[in-house]
Amino acid sequence: MSQAKIPLAGVIGSPIAHSKSPQLHGHWLKTLGIPGYYIPMDVAADDLENVLKTLPKMGFVGVNITVPYKELALELADLVTDRATLIGAANTLIFRKDGKIHADNTDGYGFIQNLRQNAPDWDPKSGPAAVLGAGGAARAIVASLLDVGVPEILMSNRTRVRAEALQSEFGKRIQVVDWVQAGNMLEEAVTVVNTTSLGMLGKPPLRVPLDGLRKGTLVTDIVYAPLKTRLLIEAEKAGCVTVDGLGMLLHQAVPAFERWFGVRPTVDSATRAAVLR
Ligand code: ATR
């Protein structure tokens, strides 16, 4: 008698020990009663192509891709969603039954869903967004903000040319602001996002002056360790609506889990608790 294969998924990066994704997917597999496994894998760059060819033969239905392989994974895929092409990076791979690798990027989706869930009154169309940073995370966030109708994005990055590169790619709705002037763009913004790693445990603090934050502005940070960054603490004091970055991590995983395991998981307080353990 043949037995149904136990579906396997995982996350590939290097290093990978810090990843919260195994706890997250493990929580969903357990609570939904799905007999699958989700495994962290530290893979060398030279091995990535071979590993991606081998995993489907071992019963893997797909993998998440994290730093530093998001761009390389996109190149190695056979099929790519429009949003992954736009962002220029993949965070989710689906191993199709026909042997093809399908790449997607759900980071921007996760970013927006986190705000929709935790700040339901947020109206992105009602005014400009101020974005701090112009790295990989900023690309996904800018694409998703434009997609939900933000009229203008004020973008500031320590290395100005990276912000200018995003401006020439995403068009006129992006205005570049000097890093030393970054505090000035907060006053006009309806939405403020930190996409840099500043403020993360072990990284330097975000030193941008925050006295321009206004009551009612939606302020969010992609940093989730600590959950309350200086940006969010100051924003709360100024009467802003604040949303921490953990929900982005949780929501970006929903479409991948659904594609791999056939059930759409929910993001709630138990999901947060599972990854904070
Ligand atoms: P990710 O893919 O996580 O966005 P990244 O592409 O390395 O990573 O981008 C990190 C972001 O944090 C960038 O905007 C980076 O600014 P630079 O483009 O000038 O490097 C920003 N960042 C990191 N360390 C910083 C620091 N000490 N001061 C200011 N910005 C910093």
XYZ file of C-alpha atoms and ligand atoms in Angstrom:
308
model
C 0.000 0.000 0.000
C 1.443 3.373 -0.939
C 1.517 6.041 1.735
C 0.890 9.747 1.131
C 4.172 11.684 1.207
C 4.637 14.007 4.158
C 5.052 17.509 2.644
C 8.270 19.306 3.487
C 9.065 23.005 3.241
C 11.760 25.225 4.721
C 13.778 28.373 4.568
C 17.137 28.834 2.840
C 19.584 31.584 3.779
C 23.017 32.086 5.267
C 23.170 32.460 8.214
C 19.776 30.974 9.071
C 19.810 30.300 12.828
C 18.073 33.624 13.603
C 15.093 32.930 11.331
C 11.670 32.941 13.009
C 10.059 31.172 10.045
C 10.506 27.609 11.417
C 8.646 28.601 14.610
C 5.925 30.300 12.574
C 5.283 27.519 10.054
C 5.770 24.890 12.771
C 3.028 26.593 14.819
C 0.614 26.583 11.870
C 1.382 22.967 10.936
C 0.750 21.875 14.512
C -2.395 23.900 15.194
C -3.925 23.028 11.809
C -3.081 19.340 12.271
C -1.084 19.109 9.039
C 1.516 16.311 8.993
C 4.344 18.373 7.439
C 7.721 19.755 8.422
C 9.433 23.129 7.912
C 13.222 23.052 8.044
C 15.873 25.839 8.225
C 18.736 25.297 5.743
C 22.071 27.122 5.670
C 23.273 26.775 2.077
C 26.450 28.107 0.399
C 25.895 30.339 -2.654
C 27.616 27.865 -4.988
C 25.311 25.072 -3.852
C 22.006 26.905 -4.145
C 21.187 25.813 -7.701
C 21.827 22.134 -6.952
C 19.966 22.261 -3.663
C 16.916 23.733 -5.426
C 17.051 20.920 -7.989
C 17.341 18.244 -5.307
C 14.766 19.376 -2.741
C 11.653 18.544 -4.841
C 12.949 14.979 -5.254
C 13.121 14.720 -1.464
C 9.468 15.688 -0.981
C 9.808 19.456 -0.620
C 6.823 21.431 -1.919
C 8.662 24.739 -1.699
C 10.953 26.964 0.319
C 11.244 30.485 1.617
C 14.347 32.363 0.578
C 16.009 34.898 2.813
C 19.174 37.004 2.940
C 21.456 36.837 0.946
C 19.747 34.748 -1.764
C 16.559 36.607 -2.658
C 17.955 37.987 -5.944
C 19.787 34.787 -6.919
C 16.690 32.677 -6.261
C 14.745 34.867 -8.670
C 17.346 34.211 -11.373
C 17.225 30.463 -10.783
C 13.415 30.221 -11.038
C 11.594 29.073 -14.193
C 8.488 31.182 -13.618
C 8.237 34.471 -11.759
C 5.180 36.430 -10.562
C 4.809 40.046 -11.674
C 5.318 41.339 -8.146
C 8.568 39.374 -7.736
C 9.800 40.750 -11.076
C 8.926 44.287 -9.967
C 10.732 43.870 -6.639
C 13.665 42.056 -8.281
C 13.819 39.404 -5.577
C 12.043 36.219 -4.456
C 11.132 35.230 -0.903
C 8.958 32.240 -1.780
C 9.544 29.337 -4.160
C 6.934 26.769 -5.109
C 8.161 23.470 -6.544
C 5.547 22.582 -9.143
C 4.564 19.041 -10.048
C 5.880 19.599 -13.604
C 9.368 20.207 -12.165
C 9.338 23.957 -12.649
C 10.284 26.380 -9.887
C 7.793 29.212 -9.421
C 9.108 32.335 -7.634
C 6.990 34.887 -5.784
C 7.650 37.803 -3.461
C 5.141 38.246 -0.644
C 7.077 40.847 1.389
C 5.051 43.801 0.099
C 1.826 41.862 0.579
C 2.860 41.078 4.180
C 3.710 44.711 4.798
C 0.290 45.951 3.633
C -1.692 43.169 5.349
C 0.012 43.987 8.651
C -1.162 47.598 8.350
C -4.663 46.608 7.214
C -5.047 44.254 10.176
C -3.599 46.518 12.854
C -4.599 49.970 11.577
C -7.934 49.393 9.822
C -8.644 53.136 9.510
C -5.372 53.802 7.636
C -6.035 55.477 4.298
C -2.855 55.279 2.208
C -4.402 57.431 -0.520
C -4.937 60.422 1.774
C -1.370 61.763 1.639
C 2.339 61.131 1.100
C 4.346 58.331 2.667
C 7.811 58.933 4.145
C 10.151 55.992 3.673
C 13.462 55.736 5.517
C 15.925 53.499 3.658
C 16.359 52.315 0.084
C 17.592 48.718 0.410
C 15.974 45.403 -0.465
C 13.133 45.779 2.039
C 12.403 49.296 0.757
C 11.937 47.996 -2.798
C 9.134 45.646 -1.749
C 7.538 48.281 0.478
C 7.679 51.045 -2.131
C 6.135 48.746 -4.751
C 3.312 47.809 -2.376
C 2.678 51.400 -1.251
C 2.381 52.538 -4.872
C 0.118 49.571 -5.551
C -2.362 50.625 -2.818
C -2.491 54.160 -4.188
C -0.101 56.249 -2.085
C 0.013 59.527 -4.054
C 3.670 60.333 -3.340
C 6.629 58.761 -1.564
C 9.286 60.880 0.137
C 12.345 58.693 0.396
C 15.533 59.268 2.355
C 18.556 57.012 2.543
C 22.069 57.437 3.934
C 23.427 56.546 0.493
C 21.437 58.943 -1.672
C 22.179 57.207 -4.989
C 20.292 54.093 -3.856
C 17.162 56.204 -3.295
C 17.717 57.850 -6.686
C 17.982 54.412 -8.294
C 14.566 53.494 -6.873
C 13.225 56.846 -8.045
C 14.344 56.242 -11.618
C 12.879 52.762 -11.504
C 9.523 53.474 -9.831
C 8.975 56.901 -11.345
C 7.912 60.401 -10.502
C 5.801 59.554 -7.477
C 9.100 59.201 -5.520
C 10.881 62.305 -4.216
C 14.385 61.868 -2.797
C 15.219 63.735 0.417
C 18.765 64.109 1.789
C 19.512 61.840 4.776
C 20.406 64.865 6.917
C 16.957 66.308 6.119
C 15.071 63.031 6.729
C 13.316 64.395 9.836
C 11.721 67.167 7.758
C 9.698 64.812 5.576
C 7.829 63.293 8.537
C 5.608 66.321 9.069
C 3.856 66.034 5.703
C 3.460 62.268 5.795
C 0.283 60.271 6.413
C 2.381 57.103 6.538
C 5.926 56.763 7.945
C 7.977 53.601 7.449
C 11.451 52.648 8.648
C 12.806 50.077 6.177
C 16.393 50.269 7.446
C 17.977 47.912 9.949
C 18.604 50.843 12.309
C 17.119 50.246 15.747
C 17.419 46.466 15.501
C 19.093 44.692 18.424
C 22.845 44.833 17.826
C 22.580 47.608 15.190
C 22.994 51.364 15.657
C 19.897 53.337 16.661
C 17.826 55.341 14.187
C 18.990 58.892 14.889
C 16.675 60.775 12.531
C 14.984 63.674 14.440
C 11.404 62.591 15.154
C 9.814 65.795 16.441
C 8.047 66.226 13.066
C 5.756 63.237 13.735
C 2.114 64.339 13.834
C -0.932 63.011 15.687
C -2.835 60.433 13.638
C 0.046 59.551 11.290
C 0.478 55.826 10.705
C 4.012 54.880 11.780
C 5.522 51.450 11.243
C 8.924 49.815 11.413
C 10.176 46.667 9.708
C 12.385 46.039 12.755
C 10.625 43.663 15.181
C 13.454 42.914 17.622
C 12.829 44.902 19.757
C 9.094 45.132 19.083
C 9.036 48.737 20.302
C 11.756 50.668 18.520
C 12.654 54.260 19.315
C 10.631 55.283 16.239
C 7.501 53.567 17.561
C 7.993 54.826 21.124
C 8.360 58.440 19.947
C 5.451 57.999 17.533
C 3.195 56.797 20.352
C 4.178 59.818 22.425
C 3.245 62.063 19.477
C -0.215 60.450 19.207
C 0.530 58.510 16.012
C -1.044 55.158 15.162
C 1.786 52.623 15.490
C 2.167 49.134 14.044
C 5.214 47.004 14.867
C 7.109 44.975 12.293
C 6.342 41.485 13.537
C 3.053 41.307 11.655
C 4.839 41.827 8.326
C 6.859 38.668 8.962
C 3.714 36.762 9.888
C 1.578 37.953 6.983
C 4.229 37.464 4.284
C 4.218 33.771 5.205
C 0.462 33.255 4.714
C 0.368 32.886 0.886
C 3.380 30.547 0.922
C 1.892 28.277 3.577
C -1.401 28.156 1.690
C 0.284 27.251 -1.609
C 2.440 24.546 -0.048
C 0.049 22.934 2.407
C -3.380 23.777 0.934
C -4.808 25.592 3.983
C -4.840 29.351 4.543
C -3.528 30.043 8.059
C -4.677 32.950 10.214
C -2.515 35.571 11.904
C -3.653 36.245 15.472
C -2.250 36.715 18.974
C -1.374 33.010 19.223
C 0.696 33.312 16.026
C 2.583 36.261 17.517
C 3.154 34.389 20.751
C 4.500 31.374 18.830
C 7.285 33.363 17.192
C 8.094 35.403 20.293
C 8.771 32.283 22.358
P 17.613 45.028 3.318
O 17.573 44.092 2.177
O 17.301 44.393 4.655
O 16.825 46.269 3.102
P 20.067 46.413 2.668
O 19.748 46.297 1.235
O 21.455 46.205 3.110
O 19.180 45.398 3.492
O 19.538 47.825 3.209
C 19.654 48.206 4.520
C 19.111 49.624 4.673
O 19.484 50.102 5.962
C 19.682 50.607 3.671
O 18.744 51.620 3.424
C 20.891 51.128 4.420
O 21.376 52.375 3.978
P 22.544 52.419 2.864
O 21.893 52.181 1.550
O 23.125 53.774 3.006
O 23.534 51.332 3.242
C 20.307 51.277 5.800
N 21.358 51.322 6.819
C 22.033 50.279 7.343
N 22.932 50.720 8.266
C 22.808 52.070 8.325
C 23.431 53.103 9.089
N 24.378 52.835 9.991
N 23.035 54.385 8.884
C 22.077 54.687 7.982
N 21.444 53.742 7.219
C 21.794 52.463 7.396
